[in-house]
PDB file of C-alpha atoms and ligand atoms in Angstrom:
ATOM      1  CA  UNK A  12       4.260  -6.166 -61.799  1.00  0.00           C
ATOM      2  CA  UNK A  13       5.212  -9.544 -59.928  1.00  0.00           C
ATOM      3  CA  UNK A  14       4.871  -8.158 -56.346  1.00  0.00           C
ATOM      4  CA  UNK A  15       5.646 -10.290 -53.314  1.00  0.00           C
ATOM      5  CA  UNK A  16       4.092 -10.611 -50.477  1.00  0.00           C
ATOM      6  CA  UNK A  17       5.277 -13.962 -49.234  1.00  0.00           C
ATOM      7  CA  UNK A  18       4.915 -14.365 -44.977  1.00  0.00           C
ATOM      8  CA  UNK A  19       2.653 -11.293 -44.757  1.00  0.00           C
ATOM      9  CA  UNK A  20      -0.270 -11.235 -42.857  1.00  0.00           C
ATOM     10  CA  UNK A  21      -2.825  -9.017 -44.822  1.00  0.00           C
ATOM     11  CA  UNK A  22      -6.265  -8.382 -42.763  1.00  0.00           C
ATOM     12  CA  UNK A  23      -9.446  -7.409 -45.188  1.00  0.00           C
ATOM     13  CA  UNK A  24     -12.490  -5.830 -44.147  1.00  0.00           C
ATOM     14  CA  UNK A  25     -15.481  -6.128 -46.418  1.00  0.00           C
ATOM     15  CA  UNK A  26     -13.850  -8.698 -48.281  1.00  0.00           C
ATOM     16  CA  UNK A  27     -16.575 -11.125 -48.841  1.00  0.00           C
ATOM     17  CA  UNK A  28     -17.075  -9.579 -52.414  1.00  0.00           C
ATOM     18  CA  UNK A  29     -16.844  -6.222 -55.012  1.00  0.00           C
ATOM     19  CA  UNK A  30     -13.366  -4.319 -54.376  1.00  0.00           C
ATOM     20  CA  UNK A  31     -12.694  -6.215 -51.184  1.00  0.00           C
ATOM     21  CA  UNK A  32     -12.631  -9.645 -52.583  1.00  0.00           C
ATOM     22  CA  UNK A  33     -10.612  -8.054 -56.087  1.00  0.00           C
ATOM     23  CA  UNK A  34      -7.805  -6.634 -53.254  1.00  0.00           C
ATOM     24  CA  UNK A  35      -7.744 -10.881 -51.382  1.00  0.00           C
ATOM     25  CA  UNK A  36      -7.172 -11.712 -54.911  1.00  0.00           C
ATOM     26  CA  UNK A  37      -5.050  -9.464 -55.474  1.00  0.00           C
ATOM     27  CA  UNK A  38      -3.159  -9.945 -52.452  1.00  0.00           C
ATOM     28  CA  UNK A  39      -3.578 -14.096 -52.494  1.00  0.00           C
ATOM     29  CA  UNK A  40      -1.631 -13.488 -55.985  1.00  0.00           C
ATOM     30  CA  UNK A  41       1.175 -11.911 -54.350  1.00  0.00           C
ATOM     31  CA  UNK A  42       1.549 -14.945 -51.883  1.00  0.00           C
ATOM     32  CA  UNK A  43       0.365 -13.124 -48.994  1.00  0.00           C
ATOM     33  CA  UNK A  44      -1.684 -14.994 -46.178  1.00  0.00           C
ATOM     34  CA  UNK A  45      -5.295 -12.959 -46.945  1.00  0.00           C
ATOM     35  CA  UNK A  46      -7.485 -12.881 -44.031  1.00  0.00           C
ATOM     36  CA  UNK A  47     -10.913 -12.017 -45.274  1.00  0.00           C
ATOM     37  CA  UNK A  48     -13.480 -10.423 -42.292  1.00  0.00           C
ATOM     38  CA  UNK A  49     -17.042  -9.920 -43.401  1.00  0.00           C
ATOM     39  CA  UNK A  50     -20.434  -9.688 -41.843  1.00  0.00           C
ATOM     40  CA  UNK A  51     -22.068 -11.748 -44.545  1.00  0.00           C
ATOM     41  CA  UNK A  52     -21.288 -15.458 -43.855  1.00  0.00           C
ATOM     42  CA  UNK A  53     -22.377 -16.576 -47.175  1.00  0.00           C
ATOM     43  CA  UNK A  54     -19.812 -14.385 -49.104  1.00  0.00           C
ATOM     44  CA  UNK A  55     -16.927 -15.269 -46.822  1.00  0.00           C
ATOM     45  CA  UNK A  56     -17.769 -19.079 -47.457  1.00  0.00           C
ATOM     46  CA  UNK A  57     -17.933 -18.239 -51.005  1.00  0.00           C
ATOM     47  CA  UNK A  58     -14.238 -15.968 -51.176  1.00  0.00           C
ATOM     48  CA  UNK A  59     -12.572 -18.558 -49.290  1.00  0.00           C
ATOM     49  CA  UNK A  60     -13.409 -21.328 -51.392  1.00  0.00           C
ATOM     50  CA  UNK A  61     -12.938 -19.722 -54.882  1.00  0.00           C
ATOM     51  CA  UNK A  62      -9.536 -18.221 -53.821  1.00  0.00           C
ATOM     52  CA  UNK A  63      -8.786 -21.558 -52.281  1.00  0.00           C
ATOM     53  CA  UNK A  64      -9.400 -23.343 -55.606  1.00  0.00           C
ATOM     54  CA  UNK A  65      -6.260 -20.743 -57.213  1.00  0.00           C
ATOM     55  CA  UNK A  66      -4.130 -21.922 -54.358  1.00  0.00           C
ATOM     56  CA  UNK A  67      -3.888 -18.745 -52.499  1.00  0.00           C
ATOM     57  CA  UNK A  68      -3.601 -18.824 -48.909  1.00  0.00           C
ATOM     58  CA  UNK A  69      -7.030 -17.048 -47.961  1.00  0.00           C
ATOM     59  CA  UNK A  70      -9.053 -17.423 -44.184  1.00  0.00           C
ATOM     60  CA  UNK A  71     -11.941 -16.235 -43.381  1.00  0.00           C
ATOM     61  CA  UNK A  72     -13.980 -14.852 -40.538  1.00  0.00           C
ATOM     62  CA  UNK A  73     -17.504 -13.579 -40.699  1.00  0.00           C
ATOM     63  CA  UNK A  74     -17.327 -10.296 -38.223  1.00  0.00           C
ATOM     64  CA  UNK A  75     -19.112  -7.066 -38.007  1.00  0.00           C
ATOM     65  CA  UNK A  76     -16.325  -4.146 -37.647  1.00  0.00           C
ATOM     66  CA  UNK A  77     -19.024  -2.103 -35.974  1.00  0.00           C
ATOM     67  CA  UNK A  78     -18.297  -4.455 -32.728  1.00  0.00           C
ATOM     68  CA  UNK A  79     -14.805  -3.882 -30.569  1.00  0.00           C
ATOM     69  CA  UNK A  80     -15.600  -6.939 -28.720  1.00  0.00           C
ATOM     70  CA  UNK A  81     -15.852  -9.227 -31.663  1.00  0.00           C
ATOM     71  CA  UNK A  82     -13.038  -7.559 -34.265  1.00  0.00           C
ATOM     72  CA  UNK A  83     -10.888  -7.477 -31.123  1.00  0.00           C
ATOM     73  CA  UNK A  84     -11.186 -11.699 -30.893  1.00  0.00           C
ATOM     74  CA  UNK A  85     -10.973 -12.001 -34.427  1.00  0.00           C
ATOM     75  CA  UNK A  86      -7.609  -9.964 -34.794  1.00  0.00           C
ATOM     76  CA  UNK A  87      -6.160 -11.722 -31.623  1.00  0.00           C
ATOM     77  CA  UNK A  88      -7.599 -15.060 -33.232  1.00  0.00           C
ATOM     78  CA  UNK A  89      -5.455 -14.004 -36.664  1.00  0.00           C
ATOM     79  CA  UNK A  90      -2.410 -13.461 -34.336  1.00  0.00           C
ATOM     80  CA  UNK A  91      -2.881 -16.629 -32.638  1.00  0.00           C
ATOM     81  CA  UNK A  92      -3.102 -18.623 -35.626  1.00  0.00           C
ATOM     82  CA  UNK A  93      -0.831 -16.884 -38.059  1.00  0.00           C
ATOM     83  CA  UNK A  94       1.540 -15.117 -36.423  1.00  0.00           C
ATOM     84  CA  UNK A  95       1.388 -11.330 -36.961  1.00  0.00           C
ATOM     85  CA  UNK A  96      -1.122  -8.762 -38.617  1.00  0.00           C
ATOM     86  CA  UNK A  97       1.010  -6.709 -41.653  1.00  0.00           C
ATOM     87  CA  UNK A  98      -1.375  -4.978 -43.113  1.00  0.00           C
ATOM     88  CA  UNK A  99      -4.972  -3.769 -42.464  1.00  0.00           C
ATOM     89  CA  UNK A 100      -7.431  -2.680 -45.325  1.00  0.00           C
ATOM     90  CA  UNK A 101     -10.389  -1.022 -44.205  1.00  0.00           C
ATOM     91  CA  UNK A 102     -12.675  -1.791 -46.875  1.00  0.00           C
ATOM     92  CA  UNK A 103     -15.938  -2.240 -45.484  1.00  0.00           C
ATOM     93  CA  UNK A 104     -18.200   0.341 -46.510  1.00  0.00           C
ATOM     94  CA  UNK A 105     -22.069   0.851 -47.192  1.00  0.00           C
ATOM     95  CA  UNK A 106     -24.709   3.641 -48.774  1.00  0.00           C
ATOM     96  CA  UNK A 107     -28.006   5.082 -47.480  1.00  0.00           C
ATOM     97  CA  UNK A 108     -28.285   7.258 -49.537  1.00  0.00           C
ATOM     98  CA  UNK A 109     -31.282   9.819 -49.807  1.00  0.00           C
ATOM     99  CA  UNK A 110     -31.553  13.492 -50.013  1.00  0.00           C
ATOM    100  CA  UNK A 111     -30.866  15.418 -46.610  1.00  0.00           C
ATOM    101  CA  UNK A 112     -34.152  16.337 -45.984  1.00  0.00           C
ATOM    102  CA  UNK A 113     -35.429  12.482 -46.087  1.00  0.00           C
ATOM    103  CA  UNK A 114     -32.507  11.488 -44.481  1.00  0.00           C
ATOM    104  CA  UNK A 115     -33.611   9.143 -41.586  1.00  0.00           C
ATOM    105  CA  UNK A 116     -31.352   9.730 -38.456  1.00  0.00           C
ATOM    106  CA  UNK A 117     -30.847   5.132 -38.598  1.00  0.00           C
ATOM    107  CA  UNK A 118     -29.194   5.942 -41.761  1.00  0.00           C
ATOM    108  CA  UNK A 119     -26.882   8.446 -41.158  1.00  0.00           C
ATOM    109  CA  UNK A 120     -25.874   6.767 -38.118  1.00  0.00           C
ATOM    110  CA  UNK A 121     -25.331   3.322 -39.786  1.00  0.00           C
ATOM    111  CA  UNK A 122     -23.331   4.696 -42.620  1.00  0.00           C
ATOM    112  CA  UNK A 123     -21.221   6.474 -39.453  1.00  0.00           C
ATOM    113  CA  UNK A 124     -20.633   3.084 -37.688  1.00  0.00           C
ATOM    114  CA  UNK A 125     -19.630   0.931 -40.880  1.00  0.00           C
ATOM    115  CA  UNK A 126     -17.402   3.881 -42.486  1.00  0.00           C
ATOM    116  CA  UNK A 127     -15.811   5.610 -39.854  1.00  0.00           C
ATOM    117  CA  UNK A 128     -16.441   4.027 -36.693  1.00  0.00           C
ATOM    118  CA  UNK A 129     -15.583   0.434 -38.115  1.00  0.00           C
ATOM    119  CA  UNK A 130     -12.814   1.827 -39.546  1.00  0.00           C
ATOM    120  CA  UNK A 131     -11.544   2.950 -35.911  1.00  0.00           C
ATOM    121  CA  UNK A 132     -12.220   0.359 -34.068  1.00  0.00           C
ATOM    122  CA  UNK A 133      -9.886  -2.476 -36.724  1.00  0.00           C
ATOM    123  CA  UNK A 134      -7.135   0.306 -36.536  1.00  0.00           C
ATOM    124  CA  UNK A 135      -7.377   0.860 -32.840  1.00  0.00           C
ATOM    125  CA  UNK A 136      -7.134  -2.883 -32.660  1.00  0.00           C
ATOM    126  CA  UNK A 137      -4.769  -3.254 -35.204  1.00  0.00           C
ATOM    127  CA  UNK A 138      -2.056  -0.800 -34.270  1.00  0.00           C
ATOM    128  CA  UNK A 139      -1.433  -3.123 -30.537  1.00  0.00           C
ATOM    129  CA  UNK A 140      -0.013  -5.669 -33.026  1.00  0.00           C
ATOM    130  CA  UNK A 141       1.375  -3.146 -35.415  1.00  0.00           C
ATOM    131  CA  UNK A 142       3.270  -1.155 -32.118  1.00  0.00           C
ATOM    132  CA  UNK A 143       5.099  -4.828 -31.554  1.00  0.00           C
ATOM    133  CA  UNK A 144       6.507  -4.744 -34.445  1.00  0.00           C
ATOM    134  CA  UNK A 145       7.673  -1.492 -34.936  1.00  0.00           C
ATOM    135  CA  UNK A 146       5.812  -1.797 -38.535  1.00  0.00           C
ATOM    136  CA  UNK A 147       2.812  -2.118 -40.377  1.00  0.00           C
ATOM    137  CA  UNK A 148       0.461  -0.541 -43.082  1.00  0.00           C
ATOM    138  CA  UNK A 149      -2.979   0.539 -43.178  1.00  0.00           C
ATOM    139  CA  UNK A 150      -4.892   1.538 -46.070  1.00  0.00           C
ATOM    140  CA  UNK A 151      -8.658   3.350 -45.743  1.00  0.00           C
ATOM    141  CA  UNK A 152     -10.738   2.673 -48.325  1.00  0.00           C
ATOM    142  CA  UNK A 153     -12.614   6.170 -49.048  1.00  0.00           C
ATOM    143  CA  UNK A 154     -14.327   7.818 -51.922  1.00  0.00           C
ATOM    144  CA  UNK A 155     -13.433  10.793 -54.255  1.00  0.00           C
ATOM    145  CA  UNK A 156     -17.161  11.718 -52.778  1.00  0.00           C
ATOM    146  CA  UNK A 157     -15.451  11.849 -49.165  1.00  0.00           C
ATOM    147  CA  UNK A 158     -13.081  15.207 -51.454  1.00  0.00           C
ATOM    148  CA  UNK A 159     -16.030  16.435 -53.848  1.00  0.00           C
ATOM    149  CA  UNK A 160     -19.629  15.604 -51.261  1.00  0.00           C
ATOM    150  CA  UNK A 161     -22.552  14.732 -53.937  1.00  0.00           C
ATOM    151  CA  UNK A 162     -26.226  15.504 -53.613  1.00  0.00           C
ATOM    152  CA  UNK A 163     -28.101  12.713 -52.100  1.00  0.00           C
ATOM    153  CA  UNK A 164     -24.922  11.154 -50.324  1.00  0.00           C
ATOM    154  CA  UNK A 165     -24.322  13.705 -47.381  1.00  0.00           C
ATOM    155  CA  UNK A 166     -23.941  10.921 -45.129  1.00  0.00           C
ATOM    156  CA  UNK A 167     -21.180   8.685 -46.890  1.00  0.00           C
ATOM    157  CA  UNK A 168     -19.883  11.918 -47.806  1.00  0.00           C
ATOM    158  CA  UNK A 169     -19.163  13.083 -44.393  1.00  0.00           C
ATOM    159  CA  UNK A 170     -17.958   9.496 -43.269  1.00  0.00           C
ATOM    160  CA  UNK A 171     -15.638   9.000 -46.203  1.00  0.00           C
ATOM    161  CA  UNK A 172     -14.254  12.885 -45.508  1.00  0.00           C
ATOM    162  CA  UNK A 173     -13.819  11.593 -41.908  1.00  0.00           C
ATOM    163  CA  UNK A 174     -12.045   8.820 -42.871  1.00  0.00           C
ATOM    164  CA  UNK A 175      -9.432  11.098 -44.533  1.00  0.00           C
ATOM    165  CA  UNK A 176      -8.795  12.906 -41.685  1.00  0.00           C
ATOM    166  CA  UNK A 177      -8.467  10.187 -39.628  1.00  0.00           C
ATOM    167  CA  UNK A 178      -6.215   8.603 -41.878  1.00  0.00           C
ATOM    168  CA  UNK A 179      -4.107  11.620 -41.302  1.00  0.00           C
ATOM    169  CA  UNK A 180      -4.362  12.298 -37.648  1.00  0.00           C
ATOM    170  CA  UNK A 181      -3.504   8.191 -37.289  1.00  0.00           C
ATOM    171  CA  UNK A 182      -0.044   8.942 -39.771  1.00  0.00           C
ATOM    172  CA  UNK A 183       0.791  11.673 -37.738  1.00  0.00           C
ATOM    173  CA  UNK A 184       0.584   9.030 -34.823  1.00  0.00           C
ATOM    174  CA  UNK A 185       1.769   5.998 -35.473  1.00  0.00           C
ATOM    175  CA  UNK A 186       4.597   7.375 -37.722  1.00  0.00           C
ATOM    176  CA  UNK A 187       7.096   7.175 -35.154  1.00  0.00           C
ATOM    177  CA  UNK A 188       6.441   3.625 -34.622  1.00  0.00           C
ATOM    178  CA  UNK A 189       6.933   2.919 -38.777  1.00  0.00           C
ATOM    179  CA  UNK A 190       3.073   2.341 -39.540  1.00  0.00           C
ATOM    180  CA  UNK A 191       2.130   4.098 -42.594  1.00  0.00           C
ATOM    181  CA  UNK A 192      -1.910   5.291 -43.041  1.00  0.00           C
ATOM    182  CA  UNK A 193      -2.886   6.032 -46.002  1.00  0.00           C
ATOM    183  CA  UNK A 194      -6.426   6.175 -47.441  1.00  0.00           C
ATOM    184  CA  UNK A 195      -7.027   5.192 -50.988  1.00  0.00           C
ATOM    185  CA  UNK A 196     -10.106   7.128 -52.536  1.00  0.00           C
ATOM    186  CA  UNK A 197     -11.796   5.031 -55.940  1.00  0.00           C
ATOM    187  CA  UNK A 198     -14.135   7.161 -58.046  1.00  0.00           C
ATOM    188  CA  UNK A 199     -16.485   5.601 -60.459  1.00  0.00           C
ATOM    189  CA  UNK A 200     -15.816   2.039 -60.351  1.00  0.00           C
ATOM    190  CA  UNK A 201     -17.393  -1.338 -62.130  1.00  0.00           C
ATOM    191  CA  UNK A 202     -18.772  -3.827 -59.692  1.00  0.00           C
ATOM    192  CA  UNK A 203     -22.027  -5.764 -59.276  1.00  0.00           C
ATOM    193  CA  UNK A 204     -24.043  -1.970 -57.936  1.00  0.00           C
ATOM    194  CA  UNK A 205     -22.660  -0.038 -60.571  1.00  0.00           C
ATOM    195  CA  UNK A 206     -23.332  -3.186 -63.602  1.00  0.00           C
ATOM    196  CA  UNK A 207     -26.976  -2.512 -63.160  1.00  0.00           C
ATOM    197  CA  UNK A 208     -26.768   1.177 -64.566  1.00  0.00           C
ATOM    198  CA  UNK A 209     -28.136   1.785 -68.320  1.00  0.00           C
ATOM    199  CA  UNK A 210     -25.245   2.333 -71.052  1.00  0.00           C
ATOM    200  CA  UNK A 211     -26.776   5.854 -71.355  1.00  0.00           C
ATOM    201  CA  UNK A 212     -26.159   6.560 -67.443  1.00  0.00           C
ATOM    202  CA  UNK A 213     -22.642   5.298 -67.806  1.00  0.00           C
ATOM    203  CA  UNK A 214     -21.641   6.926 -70.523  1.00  0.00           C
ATOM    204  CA  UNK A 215     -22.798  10.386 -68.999  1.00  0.00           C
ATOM    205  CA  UNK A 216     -20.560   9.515 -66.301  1.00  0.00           C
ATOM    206  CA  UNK A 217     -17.678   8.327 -68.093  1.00  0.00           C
ATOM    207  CA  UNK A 218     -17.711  11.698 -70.368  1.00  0.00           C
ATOM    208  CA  UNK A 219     -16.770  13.840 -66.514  1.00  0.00           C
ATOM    209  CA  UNK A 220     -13.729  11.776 -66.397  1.00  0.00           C
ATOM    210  CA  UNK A 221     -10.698  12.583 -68.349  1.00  0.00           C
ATOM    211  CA  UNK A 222      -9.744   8.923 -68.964  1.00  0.00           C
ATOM    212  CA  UNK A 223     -13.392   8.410 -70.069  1.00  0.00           C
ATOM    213  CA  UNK A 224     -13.983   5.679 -68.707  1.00  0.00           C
ATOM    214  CA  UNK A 225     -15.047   3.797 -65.363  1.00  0.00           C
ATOM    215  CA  UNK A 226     -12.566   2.249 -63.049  1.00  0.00           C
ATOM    216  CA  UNK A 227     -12.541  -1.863 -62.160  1.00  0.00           C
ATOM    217  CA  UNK A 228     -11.913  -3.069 -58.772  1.00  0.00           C
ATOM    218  CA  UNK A 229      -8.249  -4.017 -60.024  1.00  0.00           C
ATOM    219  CA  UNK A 230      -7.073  -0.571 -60.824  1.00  0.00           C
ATOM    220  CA  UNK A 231      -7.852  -0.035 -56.735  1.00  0.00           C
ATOM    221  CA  UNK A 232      -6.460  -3.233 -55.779  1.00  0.00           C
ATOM    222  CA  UNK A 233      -2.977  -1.905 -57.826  1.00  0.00           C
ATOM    223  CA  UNK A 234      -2.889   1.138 -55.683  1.00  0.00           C
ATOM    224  CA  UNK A 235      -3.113  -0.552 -52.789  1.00  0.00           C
ATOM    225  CA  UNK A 236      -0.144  -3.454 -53.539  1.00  0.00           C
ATOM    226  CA  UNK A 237       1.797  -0.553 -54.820  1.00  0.00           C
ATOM    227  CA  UNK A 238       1.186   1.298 -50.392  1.00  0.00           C
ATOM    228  CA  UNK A 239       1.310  -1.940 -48.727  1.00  0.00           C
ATOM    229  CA  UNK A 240       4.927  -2.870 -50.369  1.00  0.00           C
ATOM    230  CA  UNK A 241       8.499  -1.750 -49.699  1.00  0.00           C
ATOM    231  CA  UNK A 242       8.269   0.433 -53.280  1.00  0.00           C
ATOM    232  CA  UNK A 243       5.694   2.432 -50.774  1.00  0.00           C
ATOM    233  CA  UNK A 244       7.863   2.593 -47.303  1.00  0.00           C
ATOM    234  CA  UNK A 245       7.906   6.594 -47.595  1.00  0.00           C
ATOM    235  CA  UNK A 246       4.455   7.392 -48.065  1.00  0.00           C
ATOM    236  CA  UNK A 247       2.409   8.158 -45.384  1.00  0.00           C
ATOM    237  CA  UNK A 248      -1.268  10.458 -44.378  1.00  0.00           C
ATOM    238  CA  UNK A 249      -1.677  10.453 -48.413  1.00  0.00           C
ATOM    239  CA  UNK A 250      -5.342  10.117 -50.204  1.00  0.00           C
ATOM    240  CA  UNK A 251      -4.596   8.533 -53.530  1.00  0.00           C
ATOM    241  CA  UNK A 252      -7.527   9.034 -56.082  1.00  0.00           C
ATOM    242  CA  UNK A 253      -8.349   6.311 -58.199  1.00  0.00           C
ATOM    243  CA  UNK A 254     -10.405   7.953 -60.559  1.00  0.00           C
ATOM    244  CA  UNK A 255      -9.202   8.740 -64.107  1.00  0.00           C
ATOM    245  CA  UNK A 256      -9.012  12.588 -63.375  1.00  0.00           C
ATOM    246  CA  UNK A 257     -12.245  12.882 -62.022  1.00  0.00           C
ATOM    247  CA  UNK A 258     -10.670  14.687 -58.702  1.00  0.00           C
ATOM    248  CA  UNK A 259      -7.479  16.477 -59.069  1.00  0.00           C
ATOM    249  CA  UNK A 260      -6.188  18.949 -56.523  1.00  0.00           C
TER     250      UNK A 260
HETATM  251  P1  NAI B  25     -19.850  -3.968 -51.644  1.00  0.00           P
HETATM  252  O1  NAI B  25     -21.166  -3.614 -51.052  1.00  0.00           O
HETATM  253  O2  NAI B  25     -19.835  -4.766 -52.908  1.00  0.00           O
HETATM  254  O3  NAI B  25     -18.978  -4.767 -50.551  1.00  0.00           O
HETATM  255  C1  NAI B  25     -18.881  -4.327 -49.229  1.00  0.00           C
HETATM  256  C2  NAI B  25     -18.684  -5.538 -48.334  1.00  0.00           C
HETATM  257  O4  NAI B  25     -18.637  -5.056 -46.972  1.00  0.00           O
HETATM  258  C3  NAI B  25     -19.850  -6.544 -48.403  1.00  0.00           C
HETATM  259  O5  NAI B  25     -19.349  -7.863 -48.611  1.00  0.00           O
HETATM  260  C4  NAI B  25     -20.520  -6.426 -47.032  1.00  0.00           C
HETATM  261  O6  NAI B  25     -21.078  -7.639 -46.552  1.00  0.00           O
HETATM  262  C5  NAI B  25     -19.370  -5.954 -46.156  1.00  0.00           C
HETATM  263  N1  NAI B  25     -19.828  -5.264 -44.945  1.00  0.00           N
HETATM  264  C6  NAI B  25     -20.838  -4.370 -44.842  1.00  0.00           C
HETATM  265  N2  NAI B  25     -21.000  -3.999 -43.555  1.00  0.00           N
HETATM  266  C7  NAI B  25     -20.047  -4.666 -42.815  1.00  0.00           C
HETATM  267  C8  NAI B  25     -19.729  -4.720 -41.449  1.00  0.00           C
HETATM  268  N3  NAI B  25     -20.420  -4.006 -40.546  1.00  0.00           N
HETATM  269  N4  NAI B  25     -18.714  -5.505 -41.048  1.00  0.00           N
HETATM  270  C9  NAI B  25     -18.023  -6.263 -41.944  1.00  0.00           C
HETATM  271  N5  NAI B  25     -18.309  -6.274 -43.271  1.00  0.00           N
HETATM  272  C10 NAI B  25     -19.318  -5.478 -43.706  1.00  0.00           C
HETATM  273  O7  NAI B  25     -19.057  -2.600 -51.804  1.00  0.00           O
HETATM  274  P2  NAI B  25     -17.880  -2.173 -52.806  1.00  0.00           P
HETATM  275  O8  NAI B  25     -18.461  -1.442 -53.937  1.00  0.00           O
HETATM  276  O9  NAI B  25     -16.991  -3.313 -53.069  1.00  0.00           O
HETATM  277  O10 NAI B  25     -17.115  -1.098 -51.892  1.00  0.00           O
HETATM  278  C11 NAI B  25     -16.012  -1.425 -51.058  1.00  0.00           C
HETATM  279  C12 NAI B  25     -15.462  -0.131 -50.474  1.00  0.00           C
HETATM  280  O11 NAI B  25     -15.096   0.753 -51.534  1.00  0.00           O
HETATM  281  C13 NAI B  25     -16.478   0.616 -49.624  1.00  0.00           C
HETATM  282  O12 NAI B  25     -15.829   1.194 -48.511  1.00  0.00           O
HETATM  283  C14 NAI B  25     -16.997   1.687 -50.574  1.00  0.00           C
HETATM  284  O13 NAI B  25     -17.483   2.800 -49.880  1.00  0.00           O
HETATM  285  C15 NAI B  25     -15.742   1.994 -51.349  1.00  0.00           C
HETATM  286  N6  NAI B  25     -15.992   2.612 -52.666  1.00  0.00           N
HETATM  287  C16 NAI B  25     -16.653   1.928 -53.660  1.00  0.00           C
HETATM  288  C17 NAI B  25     -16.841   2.510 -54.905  1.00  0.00           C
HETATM  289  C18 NAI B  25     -17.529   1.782 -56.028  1.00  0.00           C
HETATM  290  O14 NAI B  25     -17.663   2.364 -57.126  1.00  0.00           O
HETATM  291  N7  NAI B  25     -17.970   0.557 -55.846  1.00  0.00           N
HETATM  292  C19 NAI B  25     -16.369   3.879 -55.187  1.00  0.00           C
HETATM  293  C20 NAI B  25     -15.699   4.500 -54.061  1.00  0.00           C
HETATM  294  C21 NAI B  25     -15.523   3.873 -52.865  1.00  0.00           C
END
């Protein structure tokens, strides 16, 4: 599918690498302007130049979505320089995971902040752009574990959970105002954390999903060119899963 994105402003947290940096590609394909925010300054360097080197038109900005102050002069930054923000992907997104009772209080909190709170605080600063306009597109990165919990992840369960509500509480919101929220939710998907498991591990996992096999960062980055494009202007407050079967309800 040739989509085109040509003049649109697309704003990417987490972007600096896995599934973020596959959507700026994705994205930088479609001729969009790709604004990459991440709190690791290496990685942005890094994105900006490779995508650079395919032509794309890709900027970068190394910001911690945790911090109002600092996402809220980044995104008036973006508007400054290139005009508009179209569409925000909330990608950024972390684990601590341990079992409940080990659970230190710093890392359900931190999970909280990155996943849900971050999430927030782009949208919140988002949607004064968006409200211009009269139109714009978020998309929440969650997890099928934010539908399904799993042992040893209560607290990315509960933030990626939270994020689906608050992807539907902010559609029931901004709908008015033509700004779609939708959250996408990946299941078992290959990137650098998930290389490093044994064959054996991954093919127990793949053998739970009916495709059989794991996802790659592009089948997400699909999904979400599919919601942030005209083909998508009547879908709103939906969780699409990304995960060969894994979750159907
Ligand atoms: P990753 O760890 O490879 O990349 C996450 C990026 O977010 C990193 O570049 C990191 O520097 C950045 N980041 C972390 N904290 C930040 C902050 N406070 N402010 C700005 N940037 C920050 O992760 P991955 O695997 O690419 O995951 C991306 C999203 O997809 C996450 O929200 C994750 O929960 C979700 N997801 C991933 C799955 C997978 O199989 N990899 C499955 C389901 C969901």
């Amino acid at each position: 599918m040739n989509w085109d994105f040509s003049d649109k402003v697309i704003v990417i947290t987490g972007a600096g690498r896995g599934i973020g940096f596959s959507l700026a590609t994705a994205f930088g394909e479609a001729k969009a302007k790709v604004i990459i925010i991440d709190i690791s300054a290496g990685t942005v360097e890094k994105a900006v130049a490779e995508l650079k080197t395919k032509g794309f038109q890709v900027y970068g900005y190394v910001g911690n979505v945790t911090d109002s102050v600092n996402i809220e002069n980044i995104f008036a930054d973006i508007v400054d320089k290139y005009g508009t923000i179209d569409c925000l992907i909330n990608n950024a997104g972390i684990t601590r995971d341990n079992l409940l009772i080990r659970m230190k209080e710093e890392d359900w909190q931190m999970v909280m902040d990155v996943n849900l709170k971050g999430s927030f605080i782009c949208t919140q600063k988002a949607f004064k752009y968006m409200m211009r306009n009269r139109n714009g597109c978020i998309i929440n990165i969650a997890s099928v574990i934010g539908i399904t919990g799993n042992s040893g992840q209560a607290n990315y369960a509960a933030s990626k959970g939270g994020l689906i509500a608050f992807t539907k509480s902010c559609a029931k919101e901004f709908g008015s105002r033509n700004i779609r929220v939708n959250a996408v939710a990946p299941g078992f998907i290959e990137t650098e954390m998930t290389a490093s498991l044994s064959p054996e591990i991954r093919a127990e996992y793949a053998k739970a999903i009916p495709l059989q096999k794991m996802g790659t960062p592009k089948d997400v980055a699909n999904v979400c060119l599919f919601l942030a494009s005209d083909a998508g202007s009547y879908i709103t407050g939906q969780t699409v899963a990304v995960d060969g079967g894994l979750t159907m309800h």
